[in-house]
Amino acid sequence: MTRLALLGSTGSIGRQALEVIEMHRDRFEVGALAAGHLDQAFRAQLERWPEAAAWTPDGIADPTLAGRWAEGGLEQLAADAKVDIVLVATTGIAALPAVLAALAAGRRVALANKETLVTGGHLVDRALGALGGDRLDWLRPIDSEHSAIWQCLLGERLDEVERLILTASGGPFRGRPVTELGDVTPAEALAHPTWQMGPKITIDSATLVNKAFEAIEARWLYRLPYSRIEAVIHPRSMVHSLVEFTDGSYKAQVGLPDMRMPIQFALTYPRRLSSPARGLPPAEWGSLEFGPLDPDAVPAYRVVREAADAGGNRGTVLNAADEVAVEAFLGGRLTFTGIGPLIEDAVERWGDAGEPELAEIHAIDREVRQALRRDLGLDVA
Ligand code: MG
């Protein structure tokens, strides 16, 4: 039996992970559940999995849960010696200390959270170095692109990889020049052509900031320089990413867009099992088109890639700036095309070459958020 801790169990990834687990009850048990709120959905999960320890940030006032509450929060659940794999699907930077705690305790992590590697990739890299062995066994990507690259790399040597190629749907504004996007509404930006996701990542997909974040994650997962990590536009979202090898050969991972597939692979690696996701015979694929992603045509993508390349604390700065920018856009306080320049200004203002430790990451994150929220007229906590 593989015992799982599920951090972020009521979000889209968490719920789909539970579907996978339900299908393989003979292999998996749920040892811990954590969510953003002690709401109806979370209570239903706790009832379904009565053995699981539990935690939410809004605390406990419920005596029926007293015996199973993890006072130490995400970090306690992540480091629990009885857990085999910690699936991290919480949103935001709160996931980073939990991932570090899990790896420090020798727990495997299945990672769906972006902020962990965007802000603390260097810290995770250090933790993986201390563990030794197969890094991708310890830290298993769930994001469809990174799962695809991982699957393409199985049985290959990293020093024979020429390039990693992330596929991007291009979002709802694909092909439209940036000069036309000044007055697009949040509703238009939220209409993603392929994936049903939360609002933050959907806006990040429309700006392609999400793709730039994925380049940062790829850099830490596969330890290749940014010059070897590219993105290509692929509107069908059937090819989840590709790897080019030194001999000019390419490997791609193909399938219908269904997150249950990469979630399951992260839990069953190196095995493949039957899945609730559906296969699609090649005769029904239709044409799989690819086109160039021109960074100059998508300024927010270019800004984040350049900042990532400069390194240091910039991952933390751009992550905080992007989160505030997206909130401001959704609240009508910033235009869609204002998101890139806001991130660029923040990186200019707070960017520094030193790689921050965890406490510094939190301090920079707080400072950037507070200052930008004040500038934009958003509530400052
Ligand atoms: Mg993705």
Coordinates of C-alpha atoms and ligand atoms in Angstrom, one line a residue:
M1 CA 0.0 0.0 0.0
T2 CA 1.2 3.5 -0.9
R3 CA 0.2 6.0 1.7
L4 CA -0.5 9.5 0.3
A5 CA -0.7 13.0 1.8
L6 CA -2.8 15.2 -0.3
L7 CA -2.1 18.9 0.2
G8 CA -4.8 21.0 -1.6
S9 CA -7.4 18.2 -1.8
T10 CA -10.4 20.3 -2.8
G11 CA -8.9 22.1 -5.8
S12 CA -9.1 20.8 -9.3
I13 CA -5.9 18.7 -9.1
G14 CA -6.7 17.4 -5.6
R15 CA -10.2 16.3 -6.7
Q16 CA -8.8 14.5 -9.8
A17 CA -6.1 12.9 -7.7
L18 CA -8.8 11.5 -5.4
E19 CA -10.6 10.1 -8.5
V20 CA -7.4 8.3 -9.5
I21 CA -7.0 7.0 -5.9
E22 CA -10.6 5.7 -5.8
M23 CA -9.9 3.7 -9.0
H24 CA -6.9 2.1 -7.3
R25 CA -8.1 1.5 -3.8
D26 CA -6.1 -1.7 -3.7
R27 CA -2.8 0.3 -4.0
F28 CA -3.4 3.6 -2.3
E29 CA -4.6 4.9 1.0
V30 CA -5.0 8.5 2.0
G31 CA -3.0 9.4 5.1
A32 CA -3.6 13.1 5.2
L33 CA -5.7 15.8 3.6
A34 CA -5.2 19.5 3.6
A35 CA -7.3 22.2 2.0
G36 CA -7.7 26.0 2.0
H37 CA -10.9 26.0 4.0
L38 CA -12.9 23.8 6.3
D39 CA -15.8 23.9 4.0
Q40 CA -18.5 21.4 2.9
A41 CA -16.3 19.9 0.2
F42 CA -13.4 19.3 2.6
R43 CA -15.7 17.9 5.3
A44 CA -17.1 15.4 2.7
Q45 CA -13.5 14.3 1.9
L46 CA -12.7 13.9 5.6
E47 CA -15.8 11.7 6.0
R48 CA -14.9 9.6 3.0
W49 CA -11.3 9.1 4.3
P50 CA -11.8 8.7 8.1
E51 CA -8.2 7.6 8.7
A52 CA -6.7 10.7 7.2
A53 CA -5.1 13.4 9.3
A54 CA -6.4 16.9 8.4
W55 CA -5.5 20.5 8.3
T56 CA -6.8 23.8 7.0
P57 CA -5.4 27.3 7.7
D58 CA -8.7 28.5 9.2
G59 CA -8.1 26.2 12.2
I60 CA -10.3 23.9 14.1
A61 CA -13.3 24.6 16.2
D62 CA -14.8 21.2 15.6
P63 CA -14.4 18.6 18.4
T64 CA -15.2 15.7 16.0
L65 CA -11.9 16.5 14.2
A66 CA -9.7 17.0 17.2
G67 CA -8.1 13.6 17.1
R68 CA -7.0 13.9 13.5
W69 CA -5.9 17.6 13.3
A70 CA -2.3 18.3 12.4
E71 CA -1.3 21.2 14.6
G72 CA 1.9 21.6 12.7
G73 CA 0.1 22.3 9.4
L74 CA 1.3 21.5 5.9
E75 CA 4.9 20.9 7.0
Q76 CA 3.9 18.3 9.6
L77 CA 1.7 16.5 7.1
A78 CA 4.4 16.6 4.5
A79 CA 7.1 15.2 6.7
D80 CA 5.0 12.5 8.4
A81 CA 7.1 9.2 8.5
K82 CA 4.0 7.1 7.7
V83 CA 3.5 8.9 4.3
D84 CA 5.1 7.6 1.1
I85 CA 4.2 10.3 -1.3
V86 CA 3.2 13.9 -0.7
L87 CA 1.0 15.2 -3.5
V88 CA 1.4 19.0 -3.4
A89 CA -1.5 20.8 -5.1
T90 CA -1.9 23.8 -2.8
T91 CA -1.8 27.1 -4.5
G92 CA 0.7 29.8 -3.7
I93 CA 4.0 30.1 -2.0
A94 CA 2.7 28.2 1.1
A95 CA 3.7 25.0 -0.7
L96 CA 7.4 25.7 -0.7
P97 CA 8.2 25.1 3.0
A98 CA 6.0 21.9 2.9
V99 CA 8.0 20.6 -0.1
L100 CA 11.3 21.3 1.6
A101 CA 10.0 19.6 4.8
A102 CA 8.9 16.6 2.8
L103 CA 12.3 16.2 1.0
A104 CA 14.3 16.9 4.2
A105 CA 12.4 14.0 5.8
G106 CA 13.0 11.7 2.8
R107 CA 9.4 11.7 1.6
R108 CA 8.7 11.6 -2.2
V109 CA 6.8 14.6 -3.6
A110 CA 4.4 14.7 -6.5
L111 CA 4.4 18.4 -7.4
A112 CA 1.5 20.3 -9.0
N113 CA 2.3 23.7 -7.3
K114 CA 4.2 26.2 -9.5
E115 CA 5.4 28.6 -6.9
T116 CA 7.7 26.0 -5.3
L117 CA 10.2 25.9 -8.1
V118 CA 9.6 29.4 -9.4
T119 CA 10.5 31.0 -6.1
G120 CA 12.6 28.3 -4.4
G121 CA 14.0 26.1 -7.2
H122 CA 17.5 26.6 -5.8
L123 CA 16.5 25.4 -2.4
V124 CA 14.7 22.3 -3.8
D125 CA 17.7 21.6 -6.0
R126 CA 19.9 21.6 -2.9
A127 CA 17.5 19.3 -1.0
L128 CA 17.4 16.8 -4.0
G129 CA 21.2 16.9 -4.1
A130 CA 21.3 15.9 -0.4
L131 CA 19.0 13.0 -1.1
G132 CA 20.9 11.6 -4.1
G133 CA 19.7 9.0 -6.5
D134 CA 16.9 9.5 -9.1
R135 CA 15.9 13.1 -8.6
L136 CA 12.7 12.5 -10.6
D137 CA 11.7 9.7 -8.3
W138 CA 11.9 12.1 -5.3
L139 CA 10.3 15.0 -7.1
R140 CA 7.7 13.9 -9.6
P141 CA 6.1 16.5 -11.8
I142 CA 2.3 16.6 -12.3
D143 CA 2.0 19.5 -14.7
S144 CA 1.2 18.0 -18.1
E145 CA 4.2 19.5 -19.8
H146 CA 6.7 18.4 -17.2
S147 CA 5.2 15.0 -17.0
A148 CA 5.5 14.7 -20.8
I149 CA 9.2 15.6 -20.7
W150 CA 9.8 13.2 -17.8
Q151 CA 8.2 10.4 -19.8
C152 CA 10.2 11.3 -22.9
L153 CA 13.4 11.2 -20.8
L154 CA 12.8 7.7 -19.3
G155 CA 15.7 5.5 -20.5
E156 CA 17.6 8.5 -21.9
R157 CA 20.7 10.4 -20.8
L158 CA 20.4 14.1 -19.9
D159 CA 23.8 14.8 -21.6
E160 CA 22.3 13.6 -24.9
V161 CA 19.4 16.1 -24.7
E162 CA 19.6 19.0 -27.1
R163 CA 16.5 20.8 -26.1
L164 CA 13.3 20.6 -24.1
I165 CA 10.3 21.9 -25.9
L166 CA 7.2 23.0 -23.9
T167 CA 4.0 23.1 -25.8
A168 CA 1.7 26.1 -25.3
S169 CA -1.9 26.3 -26.4
G170 CA -1.4 30.0 -26.9
G171 CA -4.5 30.8 -24.8
P172 CA -7.6 32.6 -25.9
F173 CA -5.7 35.5 -27.6
R174 CA -3.4 33.4 -29.8
G175 CA -2.6 35.1 -33.0
R176 CA -3.9 38.5 -31.9
P177 CA -1.3 41.3 -31.8
V178 CA -0.6 42.7 -28.4
T179 CA -1.7 46.2 -29.6
E180 CA -5.2 44.8 -29.8
L181 CA -5.4 43.4 -26.3
G182 CA -5.4 46.6 -24.3
D183 CA -9.1 46.4 -23.5
V184 CA -9.8 42.7 -23.3
T185 CA -12.0 41.8 -20.3
P186 CA -11.4 39.3 -17.6
A187 CA -14.2 37.2 -19.0
E188 CA -12.5 37.0 -22.4
A189 CA -9.2 36.1 -20.7
L190 CA -10.8 33.5 -18.6
A191 CA -12.1 31.6 -21.6
H192 CA -9.3 29.1 -22.0
P193 CA -9.6 26.9 -25.2
T194 CA -8.5 23.6 -23.7
W195 CA -8.1 23.3 -19.9
Q196 CA -10.6 24.0 -17.1
M197 CA -8.5 25.5 -14.4
G198 CA -8.6 28.1 -11.6
P199 CA -8.7 31.8 -12.5
K200 CA -5.0 32.6 -11.6
I201 CA -3.5 29.9 -13.8
T202 CA -6.1 30.7 -16.6
I203 CA -5.0 34.3 -16.7
D204 CA -1.3 33.2 -16.6
S205 CA -2.1 31.0 -19.6
A206 CA -3.6 33.9 -21.5
T207 CA -0.5 36.1 -20.8
L208 CA 1.8 33.0 -21.4
V209 CA 3.4 33.9 -18.0
N210 CA 2.4 30.3 -17.1
K211 CA 4.6 29.0 -20.0
A212 CA 7.5 31.1 -18.7
F213 CA 6.9 29.7 -15.2
E214 CA 7.1 26.2 -16.7
A215 CA 10.5 27.0 -18.2
I216 CA 11.7 27.9 -14.7
E217 CA 10.3 24.6 -13.4
A218 CA 11.9 22.7 -16.2
R219 CA 15.2 24.3 -15.5
W220 CA 15.2 23.0 -11.9
L221 CA 13.5 19.6 -12.7
Y222 CA 15.9 18.6 -15.5
R223 CA 18.9 20.8 -14.7
L224 CA 19.3 22.2 -18.2
P225 CA 20.2 25.9 -18.9
Y226 CA 17.5 28.2 -20.1
S227 CA 19.1 28.3 -23.5
R228 CA 18.0 24.7 -24.0
I229 CA 14.4 25.2 -22.9
E230 CA 12.0 26.5 -25.5
A231 CA 8.3 26.7 -26.1
V232 CA 6.2 26.2 -29.2
I233 CA 2.6 27.0 -29.9
H234 CA 0.4 23.9 -30.3
P235 CA -3.3 24.9 -30.1
R236 CA -4.7 21.3 -29.9
S237 CA -2.9 20.6 -26.6
M238 CA -2.6 16.9 -27.6
V239 CA 1.3 16.8 -27.7
H240 CA 2.0 17.7 -24.1
S241 CA 5.7 18.5 -24.7
L242 CA 8.8 17.2 -26.6
V243 CA 12.4 16.5 -26.2
E244 CA 15.0 16.9 -28.9
F245 CA 18.1 14.7 -28.7
T246 CA 21.6 15.3 -30.0
D247 CA 21.1 13.1 -33.0
G248 CA 18.2 15.3 -34.2
S249 CA 15.5 12.8 -33.0
Y250 CA 12.5 14.1 -31.2
K251 CA 10.3 12.3 -28.6
A252 CA 6.8 13.6 -27.8
Q253 CA 4.2 12.5 -25.3
V254 CA 0.7 12.6 -26.8
G255 CA -2.7 12.1 -25.3
L256 CA -6.1 13.8 -24.7
P257 CA -5.8 16.7 -22.3
D258 CA -6.8 15.0 -19.0
M259 CA -4.8 15.8 -15.9
R260 CA -5.7 12.4 -14.3
M261 CA -3.1 10.8 -16.6
P262 CA -0.1 12.8 -15.3
I263 CA -1.4 12.7 -11.8
Q264 CA -1.6 8.9 -11.9
F265 CA 1.8 8.6 -13.5
A266 CA 3.4 10.6 -10.7
L267 CA 1.8 8.3 -8.1
T268 CA 2.5 5.0 -9.9
Y269 CA 6.0 5.7 -11.4
P270 CA 7.7 3.7 -12.8
R271 CA 4.6 1.6 -13.5
R272 CA 1.6 2.4 -15.8
L273 CA -1.8 1.2 -14.7
S274 CA -5.3 1.4 -16.2
S275 CA -6.6 5.0 -15.8
P276 CA -9.9 6.9 -15.6
A277 CA -8.5 9.0 -18.5
R278 CA -9.4 7.9 -22.0
G279 CA -7.1 7.0 -24.9
L280 CA -7.7 8.4 -28.4
P281 CA -6.6 6.3 -31.4
P282 CA -4.2 8.1 -33.7
A283 CA -6.7 7.9 -36.6
E284 CA -8.8 10.4 -34.6
W285 CA -6.0 12.8 -33.7
G286 CA -6.6 15.0 -36.8
S287 CA -3.7 17.4 -37.6
L288 CA -1.3 18.4 -34.9
E289 CA -0.1 21.8 -35.8
F290 CA 2.8 23.7 -34.3
G291 CA 3.9 27.3 -34.7
P292 CA 6.6 29.5 -33.3
L293 CA 6.2 31.4 -30.0
D294 CA 7.6 34.8 -30.7
P295 CA 8.6 36.3 -27.3
D296 CA 8.3 39.9 -28.7
A297 CA 4.7 39.2 -29.6
V298 CA 3.9 38.2 -26.0
P299 CA 5.7 40.7 -23.7
A300 CA 4.7 39.2 -20.4
Y301 CA 6.3 35.9 -21.4
R302 CA 9.4 37.6 -22.6
V303 CA 9.7 39.7 -19.3
V304 CA 9.4 36.6 -17.1
R305 CA 11.9 34.5 -19.2
E306 CA 14.5 37.3 -19.1
A307 CA 14.0 37.8 -15.3
A308 CA 14.3 34.0 -14.8
D309 CA 17.5 33.9 -16.9
A310 CA 19.0 36.7 -14.6
G311 CA 18.3 34.4 -11.6
G312 CA 18.9 35.4 -8.0
N313 CA 15.7 36.4 -6.1
R314 CA 13.9 37.3 -9.3
G315 CA 11.7 34.2 -9.3
T316 CA 10.2 35.4 -6.0
V317 CA 9.8 38.9 -7.2
L318 CA 8.1 38.1 -10.5
N319 CA 5.9 35.5 -8.8
A320 CA 4.6 38.0 -6.3
A321 CA 4.2 40.7 -8.9
D322 CA 2.3 38.4 -11.2
E323 CA -0.1 37.3 -8.5
V324 CA -0.9 40.9 -7.6
A325 CA -1.1 41.9 -11.3
V326 CA -3.6 39.1 -12.0
E327 CA -5.8 40.0 -9.0
A328 CA -5.7 43.7 -10.2
F329 CA -6.7 42.7 -13.7
L330 CA -9.5 40.5 -12.5
G331 CA -10.7 43.4 -10.3
G332 CA -10.6 45.9 -13.1
R333 CA -7.6 47.9 -11.7
L334 CA -5.1 46.9 -14.4
T335 CA -5.4 46.3 -18.1
F336 CA -4.4 42.9 -19.6
T337 CA -1.4 44.5 -21.3
G338 CA -0.4 46.2 -18.1
I339 CA 0.5 42.8 -16.5
G340 CA 3.9 42.4 -18.3
P341 CA 5.1 46.0 -17.6
L342 CA 4.1 45.7 -13.9
I343 CA 6.2 42.5 -13.5
E344 CA 9.1 44.1 -15.4
D345 CA 9.1 47.2 -13.1
A346 CA 8.9 45.0 -10.0
V347 CA 11.9 42.9 -11.2
E348 CA 13.8 46.1 -11.9
R349 CA 13.0 47.5 -8.5
W350 CA 13.6 44.4 -6.2
G351 CA 15.6 42.1 -8.4
D352 CA 18.9 40.9 -6.9
A353 CA 21.5 38.4 -7.9
G354 CA 21.7 36.6 -4.5
E355 CA 19.8 33.4 -4.1
P356 CA 17.5 33.8 -1.1
E357 CA 17.0 31.4 1.8
L358 CA 13.4 30.5 2.8
A359 CA 13.0 33.3 5.3
E360 CA 14.2 35.8 2.7
I361 CA 11.9 34.5 0.1
H362 CA 9.0 35.1 2.5
A363 CA 10.3 38.6 3.3
I364 CA 10.7 39.6 -0.4
D365 CA 7.3 38.1 -1.3
R366 CA 5.6 40.1 1.5
E367 CA 7.4 43.4 0.6
V368 CA 6.7 43.2 -3.2
R369 CA 3.0 42.3 -2.6
Q370 CA 2.4 45.0 -0.1
A371 CA 4.1 47.7 -2.1
L372 CA 2.3 46.8 -5.4
R373 CA -1.1 46.3 -3.7
R374 CA -0.7 49.8 -2.3
D375 CA 0.3 51.2 -5.7
L376 CA -2.7 49.6 -7.3
G377 CA -5.3 50.5 -4.7
L378 CA -5.9 46.9 -3.5
D379 CA -6.5 46.0 0.1
V380 CA -3.2 45.7 2.0
A381 CA -3.3 43.1 4.8
Ligands
MG1 MG 1.0 23.2 -17.8

